Amino acid sequence: MSASDNSNGRVAVVTGASSGIGAATARRLAQDGFQVVLGARRVDRISELADEIGGRASYLDVTDAASVERFIAALDRVDVLVNNAGGAKGLAPVADADLDDWRWMWETNVIGTLRITKGLLPKLADSGDGLIITVTSTAALEAYDNGAGYTSAKHAQGVLHRTLRLELIGTPIRLTEICPGMVETEFSLVRFDGDTAKADAVYEGLEPLVADDIADIISFTASRPSRVDIDQIVVRPRDQATSRRNIKTG
Ligand code: NAP
């Protein structure tokens, strides 16, 4: 069945749809009948995926105000926003912190989420039943060694999202925060600047989640009746108990 055969007439925007969780989510929401708008910087990838799922690809750099404005201006209607664009750079103790890495993480995860969410609030409210899903992380809930740049950005992104839940009470907008543990995507490749050996080592000796596991949860969340707000979901692999404790660390 093609995406248009089961259309539910609703529009879902997925940021960071060029790989990992965002790509899996775009695919899944299209199967659920959403008209999906895919945003990311790697337009070749989102265009290919949009063609496959009957969605629309649109260049988006969440760190660039003009790009976000253009992205939003091209949208007539938005029912669901999945704030997924983000990631980590580096894994260094605070004593050796790389300020550019920190800036990248804060600009992308925090200010990027703020820009796109703030810009889409009117359209989400106009839909009469808006839903904002923000993919933060277990790093939004816990600190771990060498991770302060990422954990502090994810904590801030989580607090931004949770504050909106308070501020938007009484409006027709629901908010769900999804906090995944380890998911095997391009996340570690980006964190380690393209070093495949380092990235692969993260997932060796345990079974991580896959992007579809998170897309499943997003699909479930987006298909609840309007009265239901799933506030927060924490999901980890069976092999990982906390950010610092997993089957390898014992
Ligand atoms: P991924 O495969 O590296 O995907 C990251 C996505 O973010 C890409 O599509 C990338 O697209 C996009 N992105 C990065 N910077 C962007 C920017 N400036 N503007 C627009 N899009 C941008 O990693 P992932 O694991 O799927 O990550 C998705 C989200 O899940 C992130 O917020 C991440 O922090 C979170 N998360 C991941 C894990 C994990 O273990 N993998 C765990 C918890 C939370 P372009 O590069 O094409 O722009």
XYZ file of C-alpha atoms and ligand atoms in Angstrom:
298
model
C 0.000 0.000 0.000
C 1.448 3.413 -0.907
C 1.499 6.233 1.656
C -1.316 8.112 -0.124
C -3.665 5.081 0.074
C -3.883 5.290 3.852
C -3.534 9.067 4.342
C -4.881 10.328 7.664
C -4.779 13.922 6.363
C -2.234 14.946 8.996
C 1.254 16.388 8.494
C 4.304 15.270 10.485
C 7.597 17.154 10.408
C 10.683 15.099 11.264
C 13.956 16.961 11.813
C 17.191 15.081 11.256
C 15.449 12.643 8.906
C 18.565 11.820 6.858
C 19.720 8.938 9.062
C 19.154 6.845 12.159
C 16.104 7.505 14.324
C 14.801 10.342 12.138
C 14.871 8.304 8.916
C 13.196 5.320 10.621
C 10.555 7.640 12.101
C 9.807 9.299 8.750
C 9.309 5.865 7.188
C 7.095 4.675 10.019
C 4.900 7.790 10.185
C 4.360 7.604 6.417
C 3.184 3.994 6.862
C 0.815 5.296 9.548
C -0.763 7.653 7.001
C 0.986 10.932 7.796
C 2.141 13.288 5.079
C 5.778 13.473 6.210
C 8.052 16.479 5.757
C 11.690 15.460 6.137
C 14.260 18.049 7.208
C 18.070 17.734 7.316
C 21.196 19.160 5.720
C 21.982 16.113 3.563
C 19.280 16.790 0.979
C 20.305 13.898 -1.292
C 19.441 11.441 1.461
C 16.129 12.989 2.490
C 15.059 13.421 -1.136
C 15.623 9.723 -1.802
C 13.713 8.726 1.309
C 10.900 11.201 0.581
C 10.491 9.678 -2.891
C 10.351 6.214 -1.347
C 7.685 7.057 1.243
C 5.684 9.671 -0.685
C 6.821 12.498 1.589
C 8.483 15.859 1.010
C 12.142 16.726 1.585
C 13.210 20.199 2.590
C 16.721 21.453 3.419
C 17.005 22.267 7.107
C 19.922 23.388 9.233
C 18.517 23.889 12.724
C 21.560 25.985 13.675
C 20.791 28.541 10.963
C 17.911 30.952 11.636
C 17.354 31.745 7.937
C 17.198 28.062 7.032
C 14.634 27.387 9.776
C 12.540 30.366 8.628
C 12.507 29.115 5.025
C 11.676 25.582 6.154
C 8.730 26.806 8.219
C 7.461 29.228 5.561
C 7.045 26.311 3.147
C 4.680 24.477 5.524
C 0.923 25.037 5.349
C -0.102 22.758 8.155
C 1.703 20.855 10.910
C 0.069 18.349 13.244
C 3.131 16.555 14.604
C 6.669 17.850 15.128
C 9.397 15.324 15.882
C 12.400 17.197 17.265
C 15.046 14.633 16.456
C 17.975 16.548 14.887
C 20.909 16.421 17.252
C 23.909 14.501 18.385
C 27.206 14.525 20.230
C 30.734 15.659 19.414
C 33.647 14.233 21.333
C 33.969 12.424 24.647
C 36.329 14.447 26.811
C 36.669 15.347 30.466
C 35.643 18.865 31.376
C 39.318 19.679 31.981
C 39.994 19.038 28.279
C 36.700 20.383 26.924
C 36.745 21.507 23.305
C 34.662 24.681 23.238
C 33.763 24.265 19.576
C 32.376 20.782 20.278
C 30.319 22.201 23.149
C 29.027 24.999 20.948
C 28.014 22.477 18.238
C 26.122 20.378 20.781
C 24.341 23.332 22.365
C 23.548 24.991 19.022
C 22.180 21.789 17.498
C 20.366 20.095 20.378
C 19.203 23.098 22.405
C 18.982 26.250 20.281
C 18.050 24.181 17.210
C 15.122 22.595 19.047
C 14.094 26.001 20.391
C 14.179 27.616 16.919
C 12.083 25.029 15.152
C 9.646 24.500 18.023
C 9.064 28.198 18.627
C 8.540 28.766 14.902
C 6.025 25.922 14.559
C 3.945 26.546 17.693
C 1.284 28.627 15.853
C 0.821 25.947 13.183
C 0.701 23.168 15.782
C -1.984 25.070 17.703
C -3.929 25.795 14.479
C -4.078 22.061 13.755
C -6.407 21.722 16.748
C -4.521 18.649 17.988
C -0.774 19.305 17.824
C 1.895 16.975 19.147
C 5.538 17.774 19.848
C 7.793 14.772 20.322
C 11.335 15.586 21.389
C 14.006 12.923 21.248
C 16.274 13.861 24.126
C 18.247 10.974 25.687
C 18.997 9.215 28.931
C 21.792 11.828 28.829
C 18.988 14.317 29.627
C 18.500 12.491 32.932
C 21.990 11.331 33.990
C 25.546 12.622 33.960
C 28.394 10.401 32.802
C 32.172 10.775 32.763
C 33.595 12.660 29.784
C 30.094 13.424 28.543
C 29.327 16.839 30.051
C 29.084 18.664 26.721
C 26.381 16.261 25.537
C 24.652 15.584 28.867
C 24.407 19.294 29.661
C 22.956 20.036 26.210
C 20.477 17.150 26.487
C 19.479 18.225 30.014
C 18.830 21.737 28.664
C 16.846 20.369 25.704
C 14.801 18.258 28.136
C 14.072 21.228 30.395
C 13.052 23.332 27.383
C 10.621 20.596 26.357
C 9.277 20.022 29.908
C 8.789 23.757 30.432
C 6.674 23.918 27.291
C 4.501 21.131 28.675
C 3.714 23.481 31.585
C 3.330 26.606 29.493
C 1.065 25.036 26.863
C -1.485 23.566 29.218
C -4.930 24.616 27.989
C -3.802 24.698 24.345
C -4.453 21.831 21.925
C -0.796 20.760 21.924
C 0.551 17.605 23.545
C 4.203 17.021 24.382
C 6.142 13.784 24.635
C 9.811 13.433 25.551
C 11.540 10.250 24.493
C 14.773 9.415 26.321
C 16.631 6.571 24.604
C 19.718 4.818 25.875
C 22.121 3.311 23.372
C 20.778 3.114 19.792
C 23.029 1.961 16.944
C 22.872 4.722 14.314
C 25.432 7.174 12.914
C 25.465 8.816 16.359
C 28.869 7.434 17.433
C 30.368 7.991 13.985
C 29.488 11.684 14.330
C 30.650 11.777 17.954
C 34.052 10.330 16.976
C 34.405 12.448 13.850
C 34.082 9.590 11.352
C 36.350 7.119 13.201
C 34.573 3.837 12.373
C 36.689 1.664 14.674
C 35.897 3.868 17.682
C 32.222 4.027 16.737
C 31.925 0.256 16.249
C 33.633 -0.413 19.594
C 30.767 1.345 21.398
C 28.312 -1.357 20.282
C 30.606 -4.387 20.554
C 29.794 -6.913 23.276
C 26.207 -5.776 23.823
C 23.004 -5.566 21.849
C 21.988 -1.917 21.384
C 18.553 -0.669 20.371
C 17.971 -0.035 16.659
C 16.391 3.075 15.127
C 13.132 1.199 14.426
C 12.686 0.584 18.171
C 12.405 4.338 18.712
C 10.299 4.849 15.557
C 7.841 2.256 16.959
C 7.470 4.295 20.141
C 6.979 7.519 18.187
C 4.338 5.835 16.027
C 2.529 4.566 19.145
C 2.682 8.010 20.760
C 1.347 9.774 17.671
C -1.608 7.388 17.409
C -3.045 7.924 20.914
C -6.347 9.811 21.258
C -6.117 13.588 21.852
C -6.884 13.290 25.569
C -3.758 11.158 26.144
C -0.411 12.876 26.734
C 2.478 10.471 27.136
C 4.783 12.792 29.042
C 8.052 10.882 28.993
C 9.361 7.510 27.904
C 12.761 6.161 28.979
C 13.917 3.245 26.848
C 17.215 1.368 26.949
C 18.623 -1.877 25.636
C 18.226 -4.815 28.009
C 22.037 -4.829 28.167
C 22.261 -1.268 29.546
C 21.097 -0.289 33.038
C 22.353 3.319 33.126
C 24.604 5.508 30.980
C 27.566 4.253 33.044
C 26.546 0.673 33.674
C 26.008 -1.991 31.043
C 26.652 -5.658 30.413
C 30.315 -4.862 29.569
C 31.054 -2.715 32.611
C 29.285 -5.229 34.909
P 22.329 10.122 13.556
O 22.135 8.876 12.779
O 23.685 10.742 13.580
O 21.248 11.204 13.078
C 21.323 12.553 13.461
C 20.423 13.382 12.551
O 20.486 14.748 12.990
C 20.868 13.351 11.102
O 19.752 13.166 10.276
C 21.462 14.734 10.874
O 21.195 15.179 9.551
C 20.643 15.564 11.850
N 21.296 16.825 12.172
C 22.484 17.037 12.795
N 22.763 18.345 12.830
C 21.742 18.977 12.181
C 21.453 20.329 11.866
N 22.298 21.318 12.197
N 20.303 20.623 11.214
C 19.453 19.636 10.859
N 19.659 18.327 11.116
C 20.805 18.012 11.777
O 21.958 9.874 15.093
P 20.607 9.378 15.820
O 21.036 8.428 16.871
O 19.581 8.958 14.847
O 20.195 10.728 16.543
C 18.893 11.270 16.516
C 18.601 11.936 17.848
O 18.565 10.935 18.871
C 19.642 12.947 18.306
O 18.986 14.050 18.895
C 20.446 12.192 19.353
O 21.051 13.048 20.283
C 19.345 11.349 19.971
N 19.773 10.150 20.696
C 20.561 9.219 20.113
C 20.952 8.088 20.842
C 21.842 7.023 20.262
O 22.408 6.242 21.053
N 21.965 6.910 18.969
C 20.513 7.936 22.162
C 19.691 8.909 22.729
C 19.329 10.005 21.981
P 22.219 15.991 8.608
O 23.602 15.705 9.089
O 21.921 15.454 7.232
O 21.797 17.419 8.766
